[in-house]
């Protein structure tokens, strides 16, 4: 019987082949597992994603732990969505969206969510209308309730968050008037954005029609000049 475990779990996470890593990962917990993950994150940064990929796809890994890994490996990255896609490469395609939705919910429920990380999750396929306890628009409501920066809420709105669903959750949960007013402000902004887009589309359509008519007029003028030239060229 071993009384002392002298295994360097940090080193195992960093250098072990994925089969060995997965075997050890399944057996340990607590601080040992944290060291394994820390080593796997270092390996990922060095261009070896296998152990992080294995840890994320392990059914025993919590959403919070997966989120921690993603946040760590994307630090300083210019394109976080690419890094996240790489880390989730072995996630079952059928559950990928559900997993991304859970990660986004966990991010919004946390403190001081990072704008580019939220945007990256949405880009990777997370739904700005991911449901929480049966409520559509839960993410935006949670962003407001957890005092996330306005920029986070705006990213969700720009990503298609259901503002009406958000208001329904706010009323059902008895959010304060301040929170409700904030959500209503996003709703007004959404309506205004929709009106602007509709006006821009109308202007674009009218410009295309003007261009088409201008082309037709130009063609008619050309035909007229050619006809006049033929008439003038005929002998009297």
Short mmCIF file of C-alpha atoms in Angstrom, two decimals, residues 104-208:
data_model
loop_
_atom_site.label_atom_id
_atom_site.label_comp_id
_atom_site.label_asym_id
_atom_site.label_seq_id
_atom_site.Cartn_x
_atom_site.Cartn_y
_atom_site.Cartn_z
CA UNK A 104 -22.13 30.65 -22.10
CA UNK A 105 -24.66 30.46 -19.25
CA UNK A 106 -21.85 29.70 -16.80
CA UNK A 107 -19.85 32.64 -18.18
CA UNK A 108 -22.75 35.07 -17.77
CA UNK A 109 -23.43 33.85 -14.25
CA UNK A 110 -19.82 34.52 -13.30
CA UNK A 111 -18.20 37.81 -12.47
CA UNK A 112 -16.95 40.32 -15.04
CA UNK A 113 -17.41 38.25 -18.19
CA UNK A 114 -14.93 39.07 -20.92
CA UNK A 115 -16.48 40.61 -24.03
CA UNK A 116 -14.31 38.85 -26.60
CA UNK A 117 -14.79 35.49 -24.84
CA UNK A 118 -18.59 35.82 -24.90
CA UNK A 119 -18.43 36.88 -28.54
CA UNK A 120 -16.20 33.86 -29.31
CA UNK A 121 -18.65 31.43 -27.71
CA UNK A 122 -21.45 32.90 -29.81
CA UNK A 123 -19.29 32.67 -32.93
CA UNK A 124 -18.58 29.01 -32.16
CA UNK A 125 -22.29 28.25 -32.02
CA UNK A 126 -23.62 29.15 -28.57
CA UNK A 127 -27.17 30.51 -28.63
CA UNK A 128 -27.84 34.04 -27.37
CA UNK A 129 -31.31 32.70 -26.51
CA UNK A 130 -30.12 29.64 -24.59
CA UNK A 131 -32.83 28.65 -22.12
CA UNK A 132 -32.35 28.50 -18.38
CA UNK A 133 -35.10 26.85 -16.35
CA UNK A 134 -37.44 27.06 -19.33
CA UNK A 135 -37.04 30.79 -19.96
CA UNK A 136 -36.13 32.09 -23.41
CA UNK A 137 -33.97 35.20 -23.13
CA UNK A 138 -32.46 33.96 -19.90
CA UNK A 139 -28.94 35.00 -20.84
CA UNK A 140 -29.76 38.68 -21.21
CA UNK A 141 -31.77 38.64 -18.00
CA UNK A 142 -28.88 36.96 -16.19
CA UNK A 143 -26.40 39.45 -17.62
CA UNK A 144 -28.47 42.31 -16.18
CA UNK A 145 -29.14 40.56 -12.87
CA UNK A 146 -25.46 39.67 -12.40
CA UNK A 147 -24.39 43.24 -13.14
CA UNK A 148 -22.37 42.30 -16.21
CA UNK A 149 -21.03 45.32 -18.13
CA UNK A 150 -23.51 46.85 -20.60
CA UNK A 151 -21.18 45.78 -23.40
CA UNK A 152 -21.84 42.10 -22.54
CA UNK A 153 -25.59 42.61 -22.70
CA UNK A 154 -25.18 44.45 -26.00
CA UNK A 155 -23.18 41.55 -27.46
CA UNK A 156 -26.07 39.23 -26.54
CA UNK A 157 -28.60 41.63 -28.07
CA UNK A 158 -26.51 41.91 -31.23
CA UNK A 159 -26.35 38.11 -31.25
CA UNK A 160 -30.14 37.92 -31.36
CA UNK A 161 -31.10 37.70 -27.68
CA UNK A 162 -34.88 37.68 -27.20
CA UNK A 163 -35.56 40.88 -25.30
CA UNK A 164 -39.27 40.10 -24.84
CA UNK A 165 -38.36 36.75 -23.32
CA UNK A 166 -35.90 38.55 -21.08
CA UNK A 167 -38.64 40.87 -19.83
CA UNK A 168 -40.91 37.88 -19.16
CA UNK A 169 -38.23 36.30 -16.98
CA UNK A 170 -37.58 39.61 -15.21
CA UNK A 171 -41.26 40.00 -14.34
CA UNK A 172 -41.61 36.33 -13.34
CA UNK A 173 -38.61 36.54 -11.04
CA UNK A 174 -39.63 39.87 -9.57
CA UNK A 175 -36.56 41.77 -10.75
CA UNK A 176 -36.22 45.27 -9.39
CA UNK A 177 -37.57 48.22 -11.36
CA UNK A 178 -33.99 49.22 -12.13
CA UNK A 179 -33.27 45.90 -13.82
CA UNK A 180 -36.59 45.99 -15.71
CA UNK A 181 -35.87 49.53 -16.89
CA UNK A 182 -32.46 48.44 -18.14
CA UNK A 183 -33.98 45.58 -20.13
CA UNK A 184 -36.64 47.91 -21.56
CA UNK A 185 -33.85 50.23 -22.68
CA UNK A 186 -32.27 47.33 -24.59
CA UNK A 187 -35.68 46.60 -26.11
CA UNK A 188 -36.05 50.19 -27.27
CA UNK A 189 -32.52 50.08 -28.69
CA UNK A 190 -33.36 46.83 -30.50
CA UNK A 191 -36.47 48.38 -32.04
CA UNK A 192 -34.49 51.42 -33.11
CA UNK A 193 -31.79 49.22 -34.65
CA UNK A 194 -34.46 47.25 -36.51
CA UNK A 195 -36.01 50.47 -37.85
CA UNK A 196 -32.62 51.73 -38.99
CA UNK A 197 -31.87 48.43 -40.75
CA UNK A 198 -35.29 48.50 -42.42
CA UNK A 199 -34.69 52.09 -43.60
CA UNK A 200 -31.24 51.17 -44.90
CA UNK A 201 -32.71 48.21 -46.80
CA UNK A 202 -35.38 50.46 -48.34
CA UNK A 203 -32.76 53.02 -49.38
CA UNK A 204 -30.64 50.26 -50.89
CA UNK A 205 -33.64 48.98 -52.87
CA UNK A 206 -34.47 52.48 -54.11
CA UNK A 207 -30.85 53.09 -55.10
CA UNK A 208 -30.85 49.86 -57.10
#
